[in-house]
PDB file of C-alpha atoms in Angstrom:
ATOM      1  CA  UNK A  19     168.395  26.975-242.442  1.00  0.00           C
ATOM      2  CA  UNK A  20     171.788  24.795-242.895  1.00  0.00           C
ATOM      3  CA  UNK A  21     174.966  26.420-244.199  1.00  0.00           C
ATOM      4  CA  UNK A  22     177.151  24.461-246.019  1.00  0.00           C
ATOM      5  CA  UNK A  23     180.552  25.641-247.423  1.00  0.00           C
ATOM      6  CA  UNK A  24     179.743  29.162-248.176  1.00  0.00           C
ATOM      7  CA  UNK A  25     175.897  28.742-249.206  1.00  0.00           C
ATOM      8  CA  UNK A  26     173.062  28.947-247.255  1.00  0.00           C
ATOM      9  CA  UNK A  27     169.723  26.775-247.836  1.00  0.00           C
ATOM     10  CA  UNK A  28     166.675  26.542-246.544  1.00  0.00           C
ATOM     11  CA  UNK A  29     165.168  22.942-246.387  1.00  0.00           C
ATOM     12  CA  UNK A  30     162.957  21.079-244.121  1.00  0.00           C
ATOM     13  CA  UNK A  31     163.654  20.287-240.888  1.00  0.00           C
ATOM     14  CA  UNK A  32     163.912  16.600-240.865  1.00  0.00           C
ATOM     15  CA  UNK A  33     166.173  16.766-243.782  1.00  0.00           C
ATOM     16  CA  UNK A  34     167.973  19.005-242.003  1.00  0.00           C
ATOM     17  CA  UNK A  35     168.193  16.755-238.912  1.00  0.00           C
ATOM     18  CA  UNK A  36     169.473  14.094-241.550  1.00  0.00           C
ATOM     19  CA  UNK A  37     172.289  16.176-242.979  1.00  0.00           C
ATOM     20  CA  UNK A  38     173.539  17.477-239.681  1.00  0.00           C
ATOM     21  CA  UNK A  39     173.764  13.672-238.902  1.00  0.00           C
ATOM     22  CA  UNK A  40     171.016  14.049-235.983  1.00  0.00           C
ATOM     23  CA  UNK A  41     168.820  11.304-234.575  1.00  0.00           C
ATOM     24  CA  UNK A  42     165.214  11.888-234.584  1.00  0.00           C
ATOM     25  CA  UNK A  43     163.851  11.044-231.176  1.00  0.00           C
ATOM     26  CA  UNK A  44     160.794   9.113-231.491  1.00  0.00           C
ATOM     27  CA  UNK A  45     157.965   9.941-228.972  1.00  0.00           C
ATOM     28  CA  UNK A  46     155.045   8.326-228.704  1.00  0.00           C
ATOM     29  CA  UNK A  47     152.071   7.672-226.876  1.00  0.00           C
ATOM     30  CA  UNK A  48     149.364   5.489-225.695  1.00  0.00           C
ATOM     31  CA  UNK A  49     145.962   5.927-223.406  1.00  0.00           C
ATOM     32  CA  UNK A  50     143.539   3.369-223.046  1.00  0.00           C
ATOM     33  CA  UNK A  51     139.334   3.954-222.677  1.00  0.00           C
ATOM     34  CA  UNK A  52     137.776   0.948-220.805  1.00  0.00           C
ATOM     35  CA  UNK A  53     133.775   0.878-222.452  1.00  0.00           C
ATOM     36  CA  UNK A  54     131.194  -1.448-220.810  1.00  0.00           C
ATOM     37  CA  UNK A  55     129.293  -2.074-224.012  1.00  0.00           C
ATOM     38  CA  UNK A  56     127.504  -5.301-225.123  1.00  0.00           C
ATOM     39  CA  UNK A  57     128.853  -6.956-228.668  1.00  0.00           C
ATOM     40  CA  UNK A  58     131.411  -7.727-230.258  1.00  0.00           C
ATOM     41  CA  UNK A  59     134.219  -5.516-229.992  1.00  0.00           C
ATOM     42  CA  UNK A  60     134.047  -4.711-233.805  1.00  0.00           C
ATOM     43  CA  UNK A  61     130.863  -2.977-233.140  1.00  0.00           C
ATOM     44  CA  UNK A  62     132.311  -1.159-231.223  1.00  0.00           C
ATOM     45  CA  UNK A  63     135.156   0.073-233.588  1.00  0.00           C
ATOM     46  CA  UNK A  64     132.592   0.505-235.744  1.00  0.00           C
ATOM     47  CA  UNK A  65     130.536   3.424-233.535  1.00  0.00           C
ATOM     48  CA  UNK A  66     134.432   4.506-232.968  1.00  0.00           C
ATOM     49  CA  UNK A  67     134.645   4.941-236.932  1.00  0.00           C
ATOM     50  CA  UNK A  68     131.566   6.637-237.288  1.00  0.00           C
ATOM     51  CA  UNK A  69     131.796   8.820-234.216  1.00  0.00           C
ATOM     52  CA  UNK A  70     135.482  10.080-235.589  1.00  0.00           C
ATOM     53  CA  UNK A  71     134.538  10.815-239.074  1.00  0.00           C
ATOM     54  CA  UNK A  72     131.699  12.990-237.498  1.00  0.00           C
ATOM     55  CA  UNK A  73     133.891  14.765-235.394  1.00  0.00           C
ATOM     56  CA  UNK A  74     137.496  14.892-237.796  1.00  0.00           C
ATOM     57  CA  UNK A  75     136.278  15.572-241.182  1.00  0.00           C
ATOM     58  CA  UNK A  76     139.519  17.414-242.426  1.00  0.00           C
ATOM     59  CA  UNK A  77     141.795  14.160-241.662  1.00  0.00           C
ATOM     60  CA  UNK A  78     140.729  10.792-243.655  1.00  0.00           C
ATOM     61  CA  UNK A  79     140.712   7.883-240.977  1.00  0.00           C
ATOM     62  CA  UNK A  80     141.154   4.020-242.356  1.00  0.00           C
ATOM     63  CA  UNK A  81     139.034   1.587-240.969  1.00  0.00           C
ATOM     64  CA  UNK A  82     140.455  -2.034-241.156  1.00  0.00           C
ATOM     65  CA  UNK A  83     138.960  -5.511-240.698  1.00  0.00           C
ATOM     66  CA  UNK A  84     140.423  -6.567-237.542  1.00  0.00           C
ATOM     67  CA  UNK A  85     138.639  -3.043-235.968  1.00  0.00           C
ATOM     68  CA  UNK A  86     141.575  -0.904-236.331  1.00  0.00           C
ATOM     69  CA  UNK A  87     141.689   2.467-237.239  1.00  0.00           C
ATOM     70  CA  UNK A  88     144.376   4.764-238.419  1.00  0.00           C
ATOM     71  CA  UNK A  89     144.603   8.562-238.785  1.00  0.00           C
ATOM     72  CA  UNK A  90     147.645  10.443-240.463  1.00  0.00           C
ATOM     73  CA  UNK A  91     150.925   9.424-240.074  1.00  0.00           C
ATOM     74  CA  UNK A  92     150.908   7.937-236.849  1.00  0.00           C
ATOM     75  CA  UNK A  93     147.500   7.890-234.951  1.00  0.00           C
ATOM     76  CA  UNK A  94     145.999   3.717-234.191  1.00  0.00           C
ATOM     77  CA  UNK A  95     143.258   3.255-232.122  1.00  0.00           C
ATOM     78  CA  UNK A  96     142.602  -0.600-231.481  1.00  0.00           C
ATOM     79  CA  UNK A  97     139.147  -2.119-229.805  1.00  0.00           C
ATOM     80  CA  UNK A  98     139.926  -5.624-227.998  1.00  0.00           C
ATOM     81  CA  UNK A  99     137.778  -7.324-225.606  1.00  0.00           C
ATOM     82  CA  UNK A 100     134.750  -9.544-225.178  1.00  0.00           C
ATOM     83  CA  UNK A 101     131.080  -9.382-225.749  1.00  0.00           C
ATOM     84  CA  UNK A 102     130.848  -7.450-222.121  1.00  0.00           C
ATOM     85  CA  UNK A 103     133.928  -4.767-221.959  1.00  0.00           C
ATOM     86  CA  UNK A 104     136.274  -3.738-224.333  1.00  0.00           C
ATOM     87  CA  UNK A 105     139.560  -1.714-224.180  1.00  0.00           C
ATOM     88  CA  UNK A 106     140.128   0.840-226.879  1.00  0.00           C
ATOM     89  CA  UNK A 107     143.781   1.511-226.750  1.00  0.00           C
ATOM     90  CA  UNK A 108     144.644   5.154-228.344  1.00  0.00           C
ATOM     91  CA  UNK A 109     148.356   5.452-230.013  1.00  0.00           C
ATOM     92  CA  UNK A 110     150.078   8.642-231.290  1.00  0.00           C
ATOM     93  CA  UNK A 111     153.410  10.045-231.862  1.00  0.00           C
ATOM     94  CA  UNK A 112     154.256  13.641-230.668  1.00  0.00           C
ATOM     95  CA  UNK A 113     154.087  14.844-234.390  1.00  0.00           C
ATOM     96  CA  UNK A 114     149.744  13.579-233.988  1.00  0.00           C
ATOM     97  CA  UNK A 115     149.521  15.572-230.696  1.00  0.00           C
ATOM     98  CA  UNK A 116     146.765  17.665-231.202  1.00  0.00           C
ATOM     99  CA  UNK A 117     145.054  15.074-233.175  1.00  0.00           C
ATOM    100  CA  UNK A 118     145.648  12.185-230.898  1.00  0.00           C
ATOM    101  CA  UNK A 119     145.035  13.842-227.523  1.00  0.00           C
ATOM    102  CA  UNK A 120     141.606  15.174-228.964  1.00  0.00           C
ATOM    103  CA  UNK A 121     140.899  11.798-230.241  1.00  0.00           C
ATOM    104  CA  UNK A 122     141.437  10.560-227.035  1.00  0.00           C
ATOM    105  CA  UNK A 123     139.108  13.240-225.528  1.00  0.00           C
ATOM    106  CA  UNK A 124     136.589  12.908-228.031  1.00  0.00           C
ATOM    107  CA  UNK A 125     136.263   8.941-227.350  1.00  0.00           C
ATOM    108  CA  UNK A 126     136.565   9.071-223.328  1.00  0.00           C
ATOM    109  CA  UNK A 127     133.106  11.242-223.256  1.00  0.00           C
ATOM    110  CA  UNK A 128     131.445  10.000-226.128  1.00  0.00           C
ATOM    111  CA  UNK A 129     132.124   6.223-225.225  1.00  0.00           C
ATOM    112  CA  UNK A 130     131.975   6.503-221.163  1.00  0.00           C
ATOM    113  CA  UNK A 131     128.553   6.227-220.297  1.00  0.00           C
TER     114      UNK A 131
ATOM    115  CA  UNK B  21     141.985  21.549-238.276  1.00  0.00           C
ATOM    116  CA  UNK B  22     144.728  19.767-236.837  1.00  0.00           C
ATOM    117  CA  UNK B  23     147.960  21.310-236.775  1.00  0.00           C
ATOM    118  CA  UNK B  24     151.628  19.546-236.626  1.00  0.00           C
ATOM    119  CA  UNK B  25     154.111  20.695-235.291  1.00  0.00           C
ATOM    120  CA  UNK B  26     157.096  22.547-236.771  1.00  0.00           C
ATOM    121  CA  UNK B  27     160.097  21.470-234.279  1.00  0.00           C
ATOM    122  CA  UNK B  28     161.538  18.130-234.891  1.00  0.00           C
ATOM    123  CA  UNK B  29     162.770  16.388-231.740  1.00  0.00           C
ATOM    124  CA  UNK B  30     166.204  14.999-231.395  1.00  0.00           C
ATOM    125  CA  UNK B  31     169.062  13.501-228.935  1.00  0.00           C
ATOM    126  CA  UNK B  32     169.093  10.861-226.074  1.00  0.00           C
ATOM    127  CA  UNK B  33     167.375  10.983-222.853  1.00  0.00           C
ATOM    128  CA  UNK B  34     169.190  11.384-219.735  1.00  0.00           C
ATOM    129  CA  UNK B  35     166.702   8.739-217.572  1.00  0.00           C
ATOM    130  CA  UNK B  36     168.519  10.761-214.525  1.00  0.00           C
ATOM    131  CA  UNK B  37     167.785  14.222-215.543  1.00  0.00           C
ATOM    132  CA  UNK B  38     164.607  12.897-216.415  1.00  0.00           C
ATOM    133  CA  UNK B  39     163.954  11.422-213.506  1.00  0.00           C
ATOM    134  CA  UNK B  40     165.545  14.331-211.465  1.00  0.00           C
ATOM    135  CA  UNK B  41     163.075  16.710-213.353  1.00  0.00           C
ATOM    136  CA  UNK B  42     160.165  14.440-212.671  1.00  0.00           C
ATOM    137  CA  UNK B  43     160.708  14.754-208.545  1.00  0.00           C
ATOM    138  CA  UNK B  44     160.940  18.463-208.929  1.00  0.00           C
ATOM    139  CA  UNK B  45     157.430  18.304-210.460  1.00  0.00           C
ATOM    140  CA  UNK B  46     155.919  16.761-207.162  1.00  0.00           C
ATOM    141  CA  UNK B  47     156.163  12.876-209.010  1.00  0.00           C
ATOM    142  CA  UNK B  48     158.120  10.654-206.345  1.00  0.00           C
ATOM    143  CA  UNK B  49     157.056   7.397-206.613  1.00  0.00           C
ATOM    144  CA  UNK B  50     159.478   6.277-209.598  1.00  0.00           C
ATOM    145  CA  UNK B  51     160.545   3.075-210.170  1.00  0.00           C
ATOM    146  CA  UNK B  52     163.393   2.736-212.870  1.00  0.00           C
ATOM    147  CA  UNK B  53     164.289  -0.546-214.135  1.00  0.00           C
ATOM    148  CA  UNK B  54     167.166  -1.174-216.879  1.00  0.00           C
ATOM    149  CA  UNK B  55     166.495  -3.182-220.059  1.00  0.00           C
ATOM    150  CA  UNK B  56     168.870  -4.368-222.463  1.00  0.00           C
ATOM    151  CA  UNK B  57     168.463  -1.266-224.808  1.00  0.00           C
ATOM    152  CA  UNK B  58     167.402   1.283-222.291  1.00  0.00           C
ATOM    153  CA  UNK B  59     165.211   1.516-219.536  1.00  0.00           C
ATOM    154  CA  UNK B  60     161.581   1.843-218.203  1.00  0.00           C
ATOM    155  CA  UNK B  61     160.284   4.002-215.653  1.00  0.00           C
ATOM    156  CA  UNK B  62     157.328   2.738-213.583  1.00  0.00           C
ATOM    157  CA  UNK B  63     155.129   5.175-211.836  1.00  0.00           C
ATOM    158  CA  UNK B  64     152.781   3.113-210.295  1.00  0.00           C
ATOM    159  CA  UNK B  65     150.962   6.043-208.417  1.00  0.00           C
ATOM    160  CA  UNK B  66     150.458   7.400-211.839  1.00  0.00           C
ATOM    161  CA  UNK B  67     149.262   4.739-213.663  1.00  0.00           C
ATOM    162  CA  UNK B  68     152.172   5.104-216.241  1.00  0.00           C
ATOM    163  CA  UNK B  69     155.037   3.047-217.591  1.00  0.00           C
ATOM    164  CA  UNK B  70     157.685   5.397-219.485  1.00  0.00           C
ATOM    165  CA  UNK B  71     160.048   3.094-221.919  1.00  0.00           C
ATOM    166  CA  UNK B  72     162.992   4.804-222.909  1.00  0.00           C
ATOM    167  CA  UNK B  73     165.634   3.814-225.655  1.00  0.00           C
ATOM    168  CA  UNK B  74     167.838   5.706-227.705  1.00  0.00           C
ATOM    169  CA  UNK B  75     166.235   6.734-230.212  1.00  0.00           C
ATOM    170  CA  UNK B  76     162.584   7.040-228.836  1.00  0.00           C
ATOM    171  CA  UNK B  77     160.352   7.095-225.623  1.00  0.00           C
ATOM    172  CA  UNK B  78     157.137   5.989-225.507  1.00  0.00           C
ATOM    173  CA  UNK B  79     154.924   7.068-222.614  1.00  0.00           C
ATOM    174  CA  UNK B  80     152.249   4.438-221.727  1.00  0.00           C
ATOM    175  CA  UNK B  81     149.619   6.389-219.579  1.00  0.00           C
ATOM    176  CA  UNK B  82     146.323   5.155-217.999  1.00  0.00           C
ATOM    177  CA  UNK B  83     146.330   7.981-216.007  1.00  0.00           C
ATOM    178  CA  UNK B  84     144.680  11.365-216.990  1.00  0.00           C
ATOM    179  CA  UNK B  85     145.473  13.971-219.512  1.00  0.00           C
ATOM    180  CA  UNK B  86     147.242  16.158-216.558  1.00  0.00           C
ATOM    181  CA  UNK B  87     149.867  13.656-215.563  1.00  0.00           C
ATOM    182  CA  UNK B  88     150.297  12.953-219.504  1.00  0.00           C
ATOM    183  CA  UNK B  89     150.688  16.112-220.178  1.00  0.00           C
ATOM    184  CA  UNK B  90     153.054  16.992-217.232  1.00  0.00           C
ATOM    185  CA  UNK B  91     155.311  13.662-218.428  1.00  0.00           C
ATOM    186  CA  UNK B  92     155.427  14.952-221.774  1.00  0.00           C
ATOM    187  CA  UNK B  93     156.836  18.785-221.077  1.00  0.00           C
ATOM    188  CA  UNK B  94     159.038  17.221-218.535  1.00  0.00           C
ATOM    189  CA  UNK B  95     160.394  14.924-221.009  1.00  0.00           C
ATOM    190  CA  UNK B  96     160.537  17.914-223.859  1.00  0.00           C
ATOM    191  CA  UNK B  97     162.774  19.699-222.101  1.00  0.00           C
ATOM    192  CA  UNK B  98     165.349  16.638-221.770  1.00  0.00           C
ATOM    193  CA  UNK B  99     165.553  16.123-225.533  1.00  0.00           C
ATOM    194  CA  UNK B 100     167.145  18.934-228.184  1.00  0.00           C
ATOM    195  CA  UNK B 101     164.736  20.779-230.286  1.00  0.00           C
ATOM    196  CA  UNK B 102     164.901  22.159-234.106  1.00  0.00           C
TER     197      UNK B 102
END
């Protein structure tokens, strides 16, 4: 709710940030899962990709070549590694909580063998 | 279903409140280091590196979902909320 002059108007809050002349403070974050898995670490984004659309079916997640995957506005998860152990790195901003901390959940049991 | 949340996040972070606050909740071992546009906190017991600028934080944690968690309602209450 912003009053200007002698009106009052009701618009969203990050427009409202914007008019007030307020800096949106960008907070993000970033887990890693260690997986001892043999194969290529697409493969393993791959049973990442699969395993999340299983689990998140109300949220459409994009599934790039280089075995990246995003999720709304701000979610990444990224496999790296070698044939032997990969890192998946898990990346969300505060405005993904709930979706990034239970994506983060969801792959440290059902990657961690 | 997912939900977002409704409060936007704005302002700077005091690294000195911050870090203050962070002692309070039992963290000690804090290592701050200035950068050109801001500065990074280790916490090396933690398994976390916390880089903070003006106009965002990111919190880098290999640690569990309890120290995370505990980082990130510490660092809530440093920063304004609408």
């Amino acid at each position: 709710l912003v009053m200007r002059g002698n009106k009052l108007r009701l618009i969203d809050p990050g427009q409202a940030l914007c008019e007030l002349g307020l800096e949106e403070h960008q907070l993000r974050f970033t887990s890693t899962v260690y997986v001892e898995e043999d194969g290529p670490p697409t493969k393993t984004a791959d049973k990442i990709y699969q395993l999340i659309k299983s689990k998140v079916s109300d949220t459409p997640a994009q599934y790039s070549s280089d075995g990246s995957i995003t999720m709304s506005d701000s979610v990444l998860i990224k496999v790296s590694g070698d044939e032997e152990s990969k890192s998946v790195l898990v990346s969300w901003s505060h405005q993904d909580e709930d979706l990034g901390s239970y994506l983060l959940q969801i792959l440290k049991t059902g990657l961690v063998t | 279903s997912m939900s977002r949340p409704k409060t936007y996040i704005w302002g700077r972070v005091n690294v000195r409140t911050f870090v203050d606050a962070l002692t309070k909740q039992g963290i000690t071992d804090i290592k701050v280091e200035e950068t050109e546009d801001g500065s990074i906190i280790d916490l090396p017991n933690d398994d976390t590196l916390i880089q903070v600028e003006p106009e965002s934080t990111h919190i880098i944690c290999e640690g569990n979902e309890v120290i995370r968690i505990k980082l990130r309602d510490t660092l809530l209450k440093c920063l304004q909320k609408l």
